[in-house]
Short mmCIF file of C-alpha atoms and ligand atoms in Angstrom, two decimals:
data_model
loop_
_atom_site.label_atom_id
_atom_site.label_comp_id
_atom_site.label_asym_id
_atom_site.label_seq_id
_atom_site.Cartn_x
_atom_site.Cartn_y
_atom_site.Cartn_z
CA MET A 1 45.13 46.75 5.43
CA ASP A 2 47.80 45.64 7.95
CA ASP A 3 50.47 42.99 7.59
CA ARG A 4 48.56 40.08 9.15
CA LYS A 5 48.49 36.74 7.37
CA PHE A 6 46.00 34.07 8.36
CA SER A 7 46.03 30.37 9.10
CA VAL A 8 42.97 28.56 7.74
CA LEU A 9 41.85 25.04 8.60
CA ILE A 10 39.42 23.17 6.34
CA ALA A 11 37.64 20.63 8.55
CA GLY A 12 36.31 17.94 6.27
CA GLY A 13 39.46 18.14 4.14
CA GLY A 14 38.25 15.08 2.17
CA SER A 15 35.16 16.95 0.95
CA THR A 16 34.39 17.28 -2.73
CA TYR A 17 34.31 21.06 -2.16
CA THR A 18 37.88 21.28 -0.85
CA PRO A 19 39.81 21.87 -4.13
CA GLY A 20 37.35 24.65 -5.12
CA ILE A 21 37.85 26.34 -1.76
CA VAL A 22 41.64 26.04 -1.97
CA LEU A 23 41.60 27.62 -5.43
CA THR A 24 39.40 30.47 -4.25
CA LEU A 25 41.63 31.09 -1.23
CA LEU A 26 44.68 31.22 -3.49
CA GLU A 27 42.95 33.48 -6.02
CA HIS A 28 42.05 35.94 -3.25
CA ILE A 29 45.35 35.82 -1.41
CA LYS A 30 45.94 39.57 -1.82
CA LYS A 31 42.57 40.42 -0.29
CA PHE A 32 42.81 37.70 2.40
CA PRO A 33 46.52 36.86 2.94
CA LEU A 34 47.42 33.36 4.05
CA ARG A 35 50.38 32.01 5.98
CA LYS A 36 49.09 28.47 6.51
CA LEU A 37 46.50 26.16 4.99
CA LYS A 38 45.57 23.08 6.98
CA PHE A 39 43.21 20.14 6.41
CA TYR A 40 41.52 17.99 9.04
CA ASP A 41 39.32 14.93 8.47
CA ASN A 42 38.58 11.79 10.46
CA ASP A 43 38.99 9.69 7.30
CA GLY A 44 42.72 9.93 6.60
CA GLU A 45 42.59 7.84 3.46
CA ARG A 46 39.87 9.99 1.81
CA GLN A 47 41.55 13.23 2.88
CA LYS A 48 44.98 12.13 1.58
CA LYS A 49 43.70 11.84 -2.00
CA ILE A 50 42.57 15.48 -1.94
CA ALA A 51 45.46 16.74 0.21
CA ASP A 52 48.21 15.26 -2.02
CA ALA A 53 46.79 17.16 -5.01
CA CYS A 54 46.18 20.38 -3.03
CA ARG A 55 49.74 20.31 -1.68
CA ILE A 56 50.97 20.46 -5.28
CA LEU A 57 48.48 23.22 -6.13
CA VAL A 58 49.58 25.34 -3.17
CA LYS A 59 53.28 24.77 -3.84
CA GLU A 60 52.89 25.89 -7.46
CA ARG A 61 50.66 28.91 -6.85
CA ALA A 62 51.67 30.20 -3.41
CA PRO A 63 54.89 28.51 -2.25
CA GLU A 64 55.07 30.85 0.75
CA VAL A 65 51.93 29.24 2.23
CA GLU A 66 52.64 26.34 4.57
CA PHE A 67 50.45 23.29 3.90
CA GLU A 68 49.53 20.51 6.37
CA ALA A 69 46.95 17.73 6.43
CA SER A 70 46.21 15.76 9.56
CA THR A 71 43.73 13.46 11.28
CA ASN A 72 45.10 14.50 14.68
CA PRO A 73 42.82 17.14 16.26
CA GLU A 74 45.59 18.82 18.29
CA GLU A 75 47.89 19.09 15.28
CA ALA A 76 45.09 20.28 13.00
CA PHE A 77 43.38 22.80 15.29
CA SER A 78 46.49 24.43 16.78
CA ASP A 79 47.60 27.84 15.45
CA VAL A 80 44.47 28.47 13.41
CA ASP A 81 42.59 31.76 12.78
CA PHE A 82 39.62 30.46 10.76
CA VAL A 83 38.02 27.03 10.56
CA MET A 84 35.88 26.25 7.53
CA ALA A 85 33.73 23.32 8.57
CA GLN A 86 32.25 21.08 5.89
CA ILE A 87 31.87 17.60 7.31
CA ARG A 88 29.33 15.01 6.22
CA VAL A 89 28.89 12.62 9.13
CA GLY A 90 28.07 9.20 7.69
CA LYS A 91 29.33 10.28 4.25
CA TYR A 92 27.46 9.52 1.03
CA ALA A 93 26.50 6.04 2.20
CA MET A 94 24.25 7.61 4.86
CA ARG A 95 23.04 10.45 2.58
CA SER A 96 21.81 7.71 0.29
CA GLN A 97 19.77 6.22 3.17
CA ASP A 98 18.40 9.68 4.06
CA GLU A 99 17.02 9.92 0.54
CA LYS A 100 15.95 6.34 -0.12
CA ILE A 101 14.20 5.42 3.16
CA PRO A 102 11.53 8.18 2.97
CA LEU A 103 11.02 7.56 -0.75
CA LYS A 104 10.34 3.89 -0.02
CA HIS A 105 7.39 5.19 2.05
CA GLY A 106 6.25 7.64 -0.64
CA VAL A 107 7.77 10.71 1.08
CA VAL A 108 10.30 13.23 -0.30
CA GLY A 109 13.86 11.90 0.18
CA GLN A 110 16.21 14.89 0.44
CA GLU A 111 19.54 15.67 2.11
CA THR A 112 18.33 18.57 4.30
CA THR A 113 14.53 18.35 4.03
CA GLY A 114 11.98 16.24 5.92
CA PRO A 115 12.91 12.92 7.53
CA GLY A 116 16.19 12.74 5.57
CA GLY A 117 17.27 16.15 6.84
CA ILE A 118 16.31 15.29 10.41
CA ALA A 119 18.24 12.00 10.26
CA TYR A 120 21.29 13.83 8.91
CA GLY A 121 20.84 16.46 11.65
CA LEU A 122 21.09 13.90 14.42
CA ARG A 123 24.34 12.64 12.90
CA SER A 124 25.82 16.11 12.35
CA ILE A 125 25.17 17.58 15.81
CA PRO A 126 27.90 15.67 17.70
CA GLY A 127 30.31 15.94 14.75
CA VAL A 128 30.09 19.74 14.55
CA ILE A 129 30.07 20.19 18.35
CA GLN A 130 33.29 18.18 18.47
CA LEU A 131 34.89 20.51 15.91
CA VAL A 132 33.83 23.55 17.97
CA ASP A 133 35.38 21.99 21.07
CA TYR A 134 38.64 21.23 19.29
CA MET A 135 38.78 24.81 18.02
CA GLU A 136 38.14 26.27 21.48
CA LYS A 137 40.72 24.00 23.06
CA TYR A 138 43.56 24.49 20.60
CA SER A 139 42.84 27.92 19.01
CA PRO A 140 40.48 29.79 21.33
CA ASN A 141 40.62 33.02 19.30
CA ALA A 142 39.62 31.40 16.03
CA TRP A 143 36.30 31.77 14.18
CA MET A 144 34.42 28.85 12.64
CA LEU A 145 32.32 29.24 9.52
CA ASN A 146 30.16 26.17 9.44
CA TYR A 147 28.32 25.02 6.35
CA SER A 148 28.07 21.36 7.33
CA ASN A 149 24.44 20.45 6.76
CA PRO A 150 21.67 20.40 7.72
CA ALA A 151 22.70 23.90 8.73
CA ALA A 152 19.30 24.73 10.31
CA ILE A 153 19.46 21.86 12.81
CA VAL A 154 23.19 22.28 13.40
CA ALA A 155 22.66 26.00 14.11
CA GLU A 156 19.82 25.26 16.53
CA ALA A 157 22.11 22.79 18.32
CA THR A 158 25.05 25.21 18.55
CA ARG A 159 22.69 27.98 19.76
CA ARG A 160 21.67 25.75 22.67
CA LEU A 161 24.81 23.76 23.40
CA ARG A 162 27.62 26.23 22.61
CA PRO A 163 25.89 29.65 22.87
CA ASN A 164 29.12 31.62 23.35
CA SER A 165 31.21 29.93 20.72
CA LYS A 166 32.62 31.81 17.76
CA ILE A 167 30.72 29.78 15.19
CA ILE A 168 28.70 31.26 12.32
CA ASN A 169 26.43 28.95 10.36
CA ILE A 170 26.05 29.75 6.68
CA CYS A 171 24.53 28.55 3.41
CA ASP A 172 25.32 29.20 -0.23
CA MET A 173 21.89 28.57 -1.76
CA PRO A 174 20.81 32.24 -1.59
CA ILE A 175 24.24 33.19 -3.00
CA ASP A 176 23.69 30.95 -5.99
CA ILE A 177 20.18 32.37 -6.49
CA MET A 178 21.37 35.99 -6.19
CA ASP A 179 24.09 35.31 -8.78
CA ARG A 180 21.27 34.09 -11.02
CA MET A 181 19.22 37.22 -10.28
CA ALA A 182 22.19 39.39 -11.27
CA ALA A 183 22.58 37.41 -14.51
CA ILE A 184 18.85 37.71 -15.27
CA LEU A 185 19.11 41.50 -14.83
CA ASN A 186 22.41 41.76 -16.75
CA LEU A 187 24.17 43.11 -13.66
CA LYS A 188 27.83 42.40 -12.92
CA ASP A 189 27.27 40.12 -9.93
CA ARG A 190 25.28 39.56 -6.72
CA ASN A 191 27.13 42.37 -4.95
CA GLU A 192 25.08 44.82 -7.07
CA LEU A 193 21.94 43.71 -5.21
CA VAL A 194 20.74 45.34 -1.99
CA PHE A 195 18.30 42.86 -0.51
CA ARG A 196 15.94 41.99 2.31
CA TYR A 197 15.41 38.29 3.06
CA TYR A 198 14.01 36.30 5.94
CA GLY A 199 13.15 32.73 6.92
CA LEU A 200 14.89 29.61 8.13
CA ASN A 201 17.78 27.90 6.37
CA HIS A 202 16.67 26.42 3.02
CA PHE A 203 13.28 27.99 3.85
CA GLY A 204 13.24 31.71 3.12
CA TRP A 205 12.01 34.59 0.93
CA TRP A 206 13.35 37.82 -0.58
CA THR A 207 10.98 40.69 0.16
CA ASP A 208 12.90 43.51 -1.50
CA ILE A 209 15.75 43.72 -4.02
CA ARG A 210 17.16 47.02 -5.28
CA ASP A 211 20.23 48.24 -7.08
CA LYS A 212 22.65 50.61 -5.39
CA THR A 213 20.72 53.66 -6.58
CA GLY A 214 17.60 52.38 -4.82
CA LYS A 215 15.85 51.27 -8.02
CA ASP A 216 13.34 48.50 -7.29
CA LEU A 217 14.44 45.33 -9.15
CA MET A 218 11.60 43.13 -7.90
CA PRO A 219 9.15 43.81 -10.80
CA ALA A 220 11.64 42.73 -13.48
CA LEU A 221 12.74 39.70 -11.46
CA LYS A 222 9.17 38.63 -10.73
CA GLU A 223 8.26 38.90 -14.40
CA TYR A 224 11.19 36.60 -15.28
CA VAL A 225 10.79 34.15 -12.38
CA SER A 226 7.05 33.73 -13.02
CA LYS A 227 7.95 32.19 -16.41
CA ASN A 228 11.40 30.64 -15.97
CA GLY A 229 12.04 30.29 -12.27
CA TYR A 230 15.74 30.97 -11.63
CA TRP A 231 16.82 29.11 -14.77
CA VAL A 232 19.15 31.35 -16.77
CA GLY A 233 20.09 28.85 -19.50
CA GLY A 234 22.70 29.39 -22.24
CA ASP A 235 26.35 29.60 -21.28
CA TYR A 236 25.46 30.42 -17.70
CA ASP A 237 23.90 27.00 -17.17
CA LYS A 238 26.01 24.93 -19.52
CA ASN A 239 27.39 22.83 -16.65
CA THR A 240 24.24 22.70 -14.50
CA GLU A 241 23.03 19.18 -13.85
CA ALA A 242 19.50 18.13 -14.87
CA SER A 243 18.23 17.74 -11.31
CA TRP A 244 19.31 21.30 -10.46
CA GLU A 245 17.73 22.52 -13.71
CA GLU A 246 14.42 21.08 -12.54
CA THR A 247 14.83 22.78 -9.14
CA PHE A 248 15.66 26.20 -10.59
CA LYS A 249 12.73 26.01 -13.02
CA MET A 250 10.31 24.91 -10.32
CA ALA A 251 10.90 28.18 -8.45
CA ALA A 252 8.23 29.55 -10.87
CA ASP A 253 5.60 27.32 -9.22
CA VAL A 254 6.78 28.25 -5.73
CA TYR A 255 6.70 31.95 -6.66
CA ALA A 256 3.10 31.62 -7.92
CA LEU A 257 1.92 30.86 -4.37
CA ASP A 258 3.13 34.19 -3.05
CA PRO A 259 3.76 36.77 -5.79
CA THR A 260 4.75 39.40 -3.21
CA THR A 261 8.12 37.70 -2.52
CA LEU A 262 10.78 35.65 -4.31
CA PRO A 263 11.40 32.19 -2.82
CA ASN A 264 14.36 29.98 -1.92
CA THR A 265 14.44 26.97 -4.26
CA TYR A 266 14.21 24.49 -1.34
CA LEU A 267 10.58 25.49 -0.71
CA LYS A 268 9.57 23.26 -3.62
CA TYR A 269 10.01 20.22 -1.37
CA TYR A 270 7.54 21.58 1.19
CA LEU A 271 4.98 23.10 -1.17
CA TYR A 272 4.98 20.51 -3.99
CA PRO A 273 6.02 17.23 -2.33
CA THR A 274 3.67 15.10 -4.47
CA GLU A 275 5.24 16.46 -7.65
CA VAL A 276 8.76 15.93 -6.26
CA VAL A 277 8.06 12.31 -5.29
CA LYS A 278 6.53 11.68 -8.73
CA HIS A 279 9.83 12.77 -10.31
CA SER A 280 12.03 10.78 -7.90
CA ASP A 281 13.48 7.32 -8.44
CA PRO A 282 13.82 5.53 -5.08
CA ASN A 283 16.64 3.43 -6.53
CA TYR A 284 18.66 6.31 -7.98
CA THR A 285 18.69 9.51 -5.94
CA ARG A 286 20.82 12.68 -5.80
CA THR A 287 23.59 10.82 -3.93
CA ASP A 288 23.99 8.43 -6.85
CA GLU A 289 24.35 11.43 -9.18
CA VAL A 290 26.88 13.12 -6.89
CA GLU A 291 28.94 9.94 -6.61
CA ALA A 292 28.82 9.37 -10.37
CA TYR A 293 29.75 12.94 -11.32
CA ARG A 294 31.08 15.39 -8.70
CA GLN A 295 32.87 12.85 -6.51
CA LYS A 296 34.25 10.93 -9.50
CA ASN A 297 35.49 14.12 -11.20
CA VAL A 298 37.03 15.63 -8.07
CA PHE A 299 38.87 12.48 -6.99
CA GLY A 300 39.80 11.65 -10.61
CA GLU A 301 41.31 15.12 -11.12
CA CYS A 302 43.21 14.87 -7.81
CA ALA A 303 44.68 11.52 -8.87
CA ARG A 304 45.71 13.03 -12.23
CA ILE A 305 47.44 15.98 -10.53
CA VAL A 306 49.33 13.64 -8.20
CA LYS A 307 50.36 11.36 -11.08
CA ASN A 308 51.63 14.34 -13.13
CA GLY A 309 53.21 15.99 -10.13
CA SER A 310 51.68 19.25 -11.36
CA ALA A 311 48.37 21.13 -11.21
CA LYS A 312 49.30 23.72 -13.82
CA ASP A 313 46.69 22.47 -16.29
CA THR A 314 44.00 21.56 -13.76
CA ASN A 315 40.32 21.89 -14.63
CA PHE A 316 39.47 22.73 -11.00
CA VAL A 317 37.84 26.13 -10.76
CA SER A 318 36.90 28.28 -7.81
CA ASP A 319 33.11 28.53 -7.43
CA GLN A 320 30.50 30.87 -5.90
CA HIS A 321 30.24 28.59 -2.91
CA SER A 322 33.78 29.41 -1.87
CA THR A 323 34.00 33.09 -2.87
CA TYR A 324 31.25 33.68 -0.32
CA ILE A 325 33.28 31.97 2.40
CA VAL A 326 36.38 34.04 1.56
CA ASP A 327 34.20 37.19 1.68
CA LEU A 328 33.01 36.21 5.16
CA CYS A 329 36.56 35.61 6.45
CA THR A 330 37.69 38.93 4.98
CA ALA A 331 34.77 40.75 6.60
CA ILE A 332 35.55 39.28 10.03
CA ALA A 333 39.32 39.77 9.69
CA TYR A 334 39.09 43.40 8.54
CA ASP A 335 35.80 44.41 10.19
CA THR A 336 34.31 45.46 6.85
CA LYS A 337 30.65 45.25 8.00
CA GLN A 338 29.75 43.62 4.68
CA ARG A 339 26.06 42.66 4.56
CA MET A 340 25.54 38.93 4.01
CA LEU A 341 23.17 36.23 5.20
CA ALA A 342 23.77 34.09 8.28
CA ILE A 343 21.79 31.45 10.17
CA ILE A 344 21.52 33.00 13.58
CA PRO A 345 19.32 33.14 16.75
CA ASN A 346 16.28 35.28 15.87
CA GLU A 347 16.23 37.59 18.91
CA GLY A 348 13.73 39.91 17.25
CA ALA A 349 15.12 39.96 13.71
CA ILE A 350 11.74 38.60 12.51
CA SER A 351 9.53 40.38 15.01
CA ASN A 352 6.57 37.98 15.11
CA ILE A 353 8.64 34.77 15.25
CA ASP A 354 9.88 33.05 18.43
CA PRO A 355 13.00 34.95 19.61
CA THR A 356 14.69 31.58 20.25
CA ALA A 357 14.13 30.38 16.67
CA THR A 358 17.25 29.98 14.53
CA VAL A 359 16.58 32.08 11.43
CA GLU A 360 18.36 33.16 8.26
CA VAL A 361 18.54 36.95 7.85
CA PRO A 362 21.00 39.54 6.53
CA CYS A 363 23.76 40.44 8.98
CA LEU A 364 26.65 42.89 9.07
CA PHE A 365 29.88 40.91 9.34
CA GLY A 366 32.79 42.32 11.30
CA ALA A 367 35.39 41.66 13.97
CA THR A 368 32.76 40.62 16.52
CA GLY A 369 30.98 38.26 14.15
CA ALA A 370 27.52 38.65 12.61
CA GLU A 371 25.18 41.43 13.71
CA ARG A 372 21.61 40.75 12.61
CA ILE A 373 19.50 43.31 10.74
CA ALA A 374 15.81 43.52 11.68
CA MET A 375 13.53 42.32 8.89
CA GLY A 376 10.17 43.23 10.46
CA LYS A 377 7.13 40.94 10.52
CA ALA A 378 6.68 37.71 8.62
CA ALA A 379 3.46 37.66 6.57
CA THR A 380 0.74 35.18 7.61
CA PHE A 381 1.69 32.51 5.03
CA GLN A 382 5.39 32.69 5.93
CA LYS A 383 4.71 32.91 9.66
CA GLY A 384 2.68 29.69 9.58
CA LEU A 385 5.28 27.81 7.55
CA ILE A 386 8.24 29.09 9.60
CA THR A 387 6.60 28.31 12.94
CA GLU A 388 5.84 24.73 11.93
CA GLN A 389 9.25 24.04 10.37
CA ASN A 390 11.13 25.67 13.24
CA SER A 391 9.25 23.45 15.69
CA VAL A 392 10.35 20.43 13.66
CA GLU A 393 13.97 21.58 13.93
CA LYS A 394 13.65 22.24 17.67
CA LEU A 395 12.06 18.82 18.28
CA ALA A 396 14.92 17.16 16.38
CA VAL A 397 17.48 18.81 18.69
CA ASP A 398 15.33 17.96 21.76
CA ALA A 399 15.29 14.33 20.60
CA TRP A 400 19.09 14.27 20.28
CA GLU A 401 19.62 15.93 23.67
CA GLU A 402 17.05 13.80 25.53
CA HIS A 403 17.59 10.58 23.51
CA SER A 404 13.84 10.68 23.01
CA TYR A 405 12.08 8.46 20.46
CA THR A 406 8.81 10.33 21.07
CA LYS A 407 10.30 13.76 20.33
CA LEU A 408 11.78 12.41 17.13
CA TRP A 409 8.48 10.84 16.13
CA GLU A 410 6.81 14.20 16.82
CA ALA A 411 9.41 15.94 14.64
CA PHE A 412 8.76 13.52 11.76
CA SER A 413 4.97 13.80 12.23
CA LEU A 414 4.92 17.60 12.36
CA CYS A 415 7.01 17.83 9.23
CA LYS A 416 4.88 19.27 6.41
CA ILE A 417 5.92 16.67 3.85
CA VAL A 418 4.99 13.63 5.99
CA PRO A 419 1.29 12.73 5.57
CA ASP A 420 0.57 11.33 9.06
CA ALA A 421 2.05 9.94 12.26
CA GLY A 422 1.76 6.34 11.03
CA VAL A 423 3.95 6.99 7.98
CA ALA A 424 6.26 9.04 10.22
CA LYS A 425 6.69 6.03 12.53
CA ASP A 426 7.39 3.62 9.65
CA ILE A 427 10.10 5.92 8.29
CA LEU A 428 11.52 6.57 11.75
CA ASP A 429 11.77 2.88 12.59
CA ASP A 430 13.72 2.19 9.38
CA MET A 431 15.95 5.17 10.13
CA VAL A 432 16.69 4.05 13.68
CA VAL A 433 18.16 0.84 12.24
CA ALA A 434 20.08 2.61 9.45
CA ASN A 435 21.56 5.18 11.88
CA LYS A 436 22.49 2.81 14.70
CA ASP A 437 26.19 3.70 14.47
CA PHE A 438 25.48 7.45 14.67
CA TRP A 439 22.37 8.29 16.70
CA PRO A 440 22.10 8.08 20.46
CA GLU A 441 20.10 5.06 21.59
CA LEU A 442 16.51 6.37 21.74
CA LYS A 443 14.30 5.61 24.74
N1 NAD B 1 25.52 25.11 3.72
C1 NAD B 1 25.77 25.03 2.41
O1 NAD B 1 25.34 25.89 1.69
C2 NAD B 1 26.54 23.88 1.84
C3 NAD B 1 26.91 23.87 0.49
C4 NAD B 1 27.59 22.77 0.01
C5 NAD B 1 27.90 21.72 0.86
N2 NAD B 1 27.50 21.75 2.15
C6 NAD B 1 27.82 20.69 3.11
O2 NAD B 1 29.24 20.49 3.17
C7 NAD B 1 29.50 19.18 3.63
C8 NAD B 1 30.44 18.45 2.72
O3 NAD B 1 29.77 18.05 1.53
P1 NAD B 1 30.41 17.05 0.48
O4 NAD B 1 29.32 16.71 -0.48
O5 NAD B 1 31.65 17.62 -0.05
O6 NAD B 1 30.71 15.78 1.40
P2 NAD B 1 31.92 14.75 1.39
O7 NAD B 1 31.36 13.48 1.94
O8 NAD B 1 32.57 14.74 0.06
O9 NAD B 1 32.96 15.34 2.45
C9 NAD B 1 32.73 15.40 3.79
C10 NAD B 1 34.01 14.99 4.54
O10 NAD B 1 33.72 15.08 5.94
C11 NAD B 1 34.46 14.04 6.59
N3 NAD B 1 33.88 13.79 7.90
C12 NAD B 1 32.72 13.17 8.21
N4 NAD B 1 32.52 13.18 9.53
C13 NAD B 1 33.58 13.83 10.09
C14 NAD B 1 33.94 14.18 11.42
N5 NAD B 1 33.14 13.86 12.44
N6 NAD B 1 35.09 14.83 11.63
C15 NAD B 1 35.89 15.16 10.60
N7 NAD B 1 35.60 14.87 9.31
C16 NAD B 1 34.45 14.22 9.06
C17 NAD B 1 34.35 12.87 5.62
O11 NAD B 1 35.35 11.91 5.88
C18 NAD B 1 34.48 13.56 4.27
O12 NAD B 1 35.82 13.57 3.83
C19 NAD B 1 28.13 18.53 3.78
O13 NAD B 1 27.67 18.68 5.11
C20 NAD B 1 27.26 19.32 2.83
O14 NAD B 1 25.89 19.19 3.14
C21 NAD B 1 26.85 22.82 2.64
O1 LIG B 2 23.06 17.84 -4.12
P1 LIG B 2 24.35 18.54 -4.02
O2 LIG B 2 25.33 17.85 -3.09
O3 LIG B 2 24.94 18.91 -5.36
O4 LIG B 2 24.04 19.96 -3.39
C1 LIG B 2 23.47 20.14 -2.16
C2 LIG B 2 23.79 21.55 -1.70
O5 LIG B 2 23.00 22.43 -2.47
C3 LIG B 2 23.14 23.81 -2.18
O6 LIG B 2 24.43 24.26 -2.50
C4 LIG B 2 24.83 24.37 -3.89
C5 LIG B 2 24.98 25.77 -4.27
O7 LIG B 2 23.74 26.40 -4.17
C6 LIG B 2 25.57 25.93 -5.67
O8 LIG B 2 25.88 27.28 -5.86
C7 LIG B 2 26.87 25.24 -5.81
O9 LIG B 2 27.89 25.84 -5.06
O10 LIG B 2 26.68 23.93 -5.43
C8 LIG B 2 26.19 23.77 -4.09
C9 LIG B 2 26.16 22.32 -3.90
O11 LIG B 2 25.71 21.64 -5.04
C10 LIG B 2 22.83 24.02 -0.71
O12 LIG B 2 23.00 25.36 -0.32
C11 LIG B 2 23.68 23.14 0.16
O13 LIG B 2 23.33 23.34 1.51
C12 LIG B 2 23.50 21.70 -0.23
O14 LIG B 2 24.43 20.90 0.48
MN1 MN B 3 22.66 25.30 2.07
#
């Protein structure tokens, strides 16, 4: 290790994930030394509530680290080495629409899946592109790790619109699942697993999982997942919300369809949409839960820290979501070639899938970014699903670029969870109205 210290900007400083990320960064300060921590958000009022608490946290735990929060792009993006991007364009008010509009028409209403995911995608594209442009203008040597959703559509847009930018799109769902796999197998953590995985974001499969001696762990995992999905239970899941419990358990049903692989939890929306809709309440969706619990707890705890003037007794904890991001920064900063997943142009990584598809595969992370590892051929079932879903994602980006109503209607219609083009049009027309402040005017 050398004597470099890094300046990190969290873009979307007002996010509910920010305190967890700050704590993780501070906990790992020896491994990934910091000189500056900066926040940027376009909602100064929301960001201030989180920033005022985090300023106290940083001052108490790492007084040598300079802390700044700003809504001014030049101020925020200057003198930065890494940008962690986690914006939600349209905030929870629009996530709620993404979920409730499709459900009103009997279709799955989900943040990153189906019509809701496409609607969110069209809002996120200009927001994330703007962050990339600010980074390139004010800190051209910096790297951006983007996990603003829907990461699949955002990654397809950055592949096309900013092909040479230093942006890596990432997701923590496989991280969460691999932590569960390690717990199921009584291993220390996910780093004990040597894995092969391929697919699209929120749409992928593990094909091989071994320990570091080469021992095949798939049989034991399959045996467990066939009965329990990825639900661990006990202490491990004592804080897991009921809707996530349902999702982790349902991985058993998804696994049953292809017992040669282990699936990403998000596949439940595509393979069992009828079941998902049956268990959904169109008047109370995931956004309502997040606002009632995560958002309330995070902002409540920040207010308490500010009132006390101290974060010494805070209940904020660093989570898996953020340890992964710190691992990625460390790998890029120190060229460790650690193997982790990224959402990246295919270019042969899945040999029988369009080279221009944006896929999620293991990569070696180092000073030049993410270097993809070839995963071979997708099986027939996966190839069919991936090709259809990737076309949906491509049509969504076409629609945004060309301001095309027809392309967007095609995207909605092609989407596996939408029954036909008539329902697709009804949902789309409601979404055009709901998204009028965010989408380009469609012709
Ligand atoms: N890829 C992953 O695995 C993963 C995991 C968790 C969360 N996420 C994503 O992280 C993001 C944040 O999630 P959250 O639930 O904490 O949302 P949040 O609404 O609490 O925070 C998002 C913040 O982004 C800000 N924002 C919106 N548009 C902006 C813009 N154009 N420029 C600057 N700031 C902007 C908002 O004001 C808000 O403070 C979402 O996109 C979510 O989907 C991704
Ligand atoms: O409904 P939300 O807002 O709670 O979660 C949506 C996100 O779900 C995944 O991320 C999980 C992650 O898997 C888990 O380990 C922990 O960190 O919480 C995250 C958020 O709940 C998914 O990967 C994200 O893309 C979604 O935004
Ligand atoms: Mn994700």
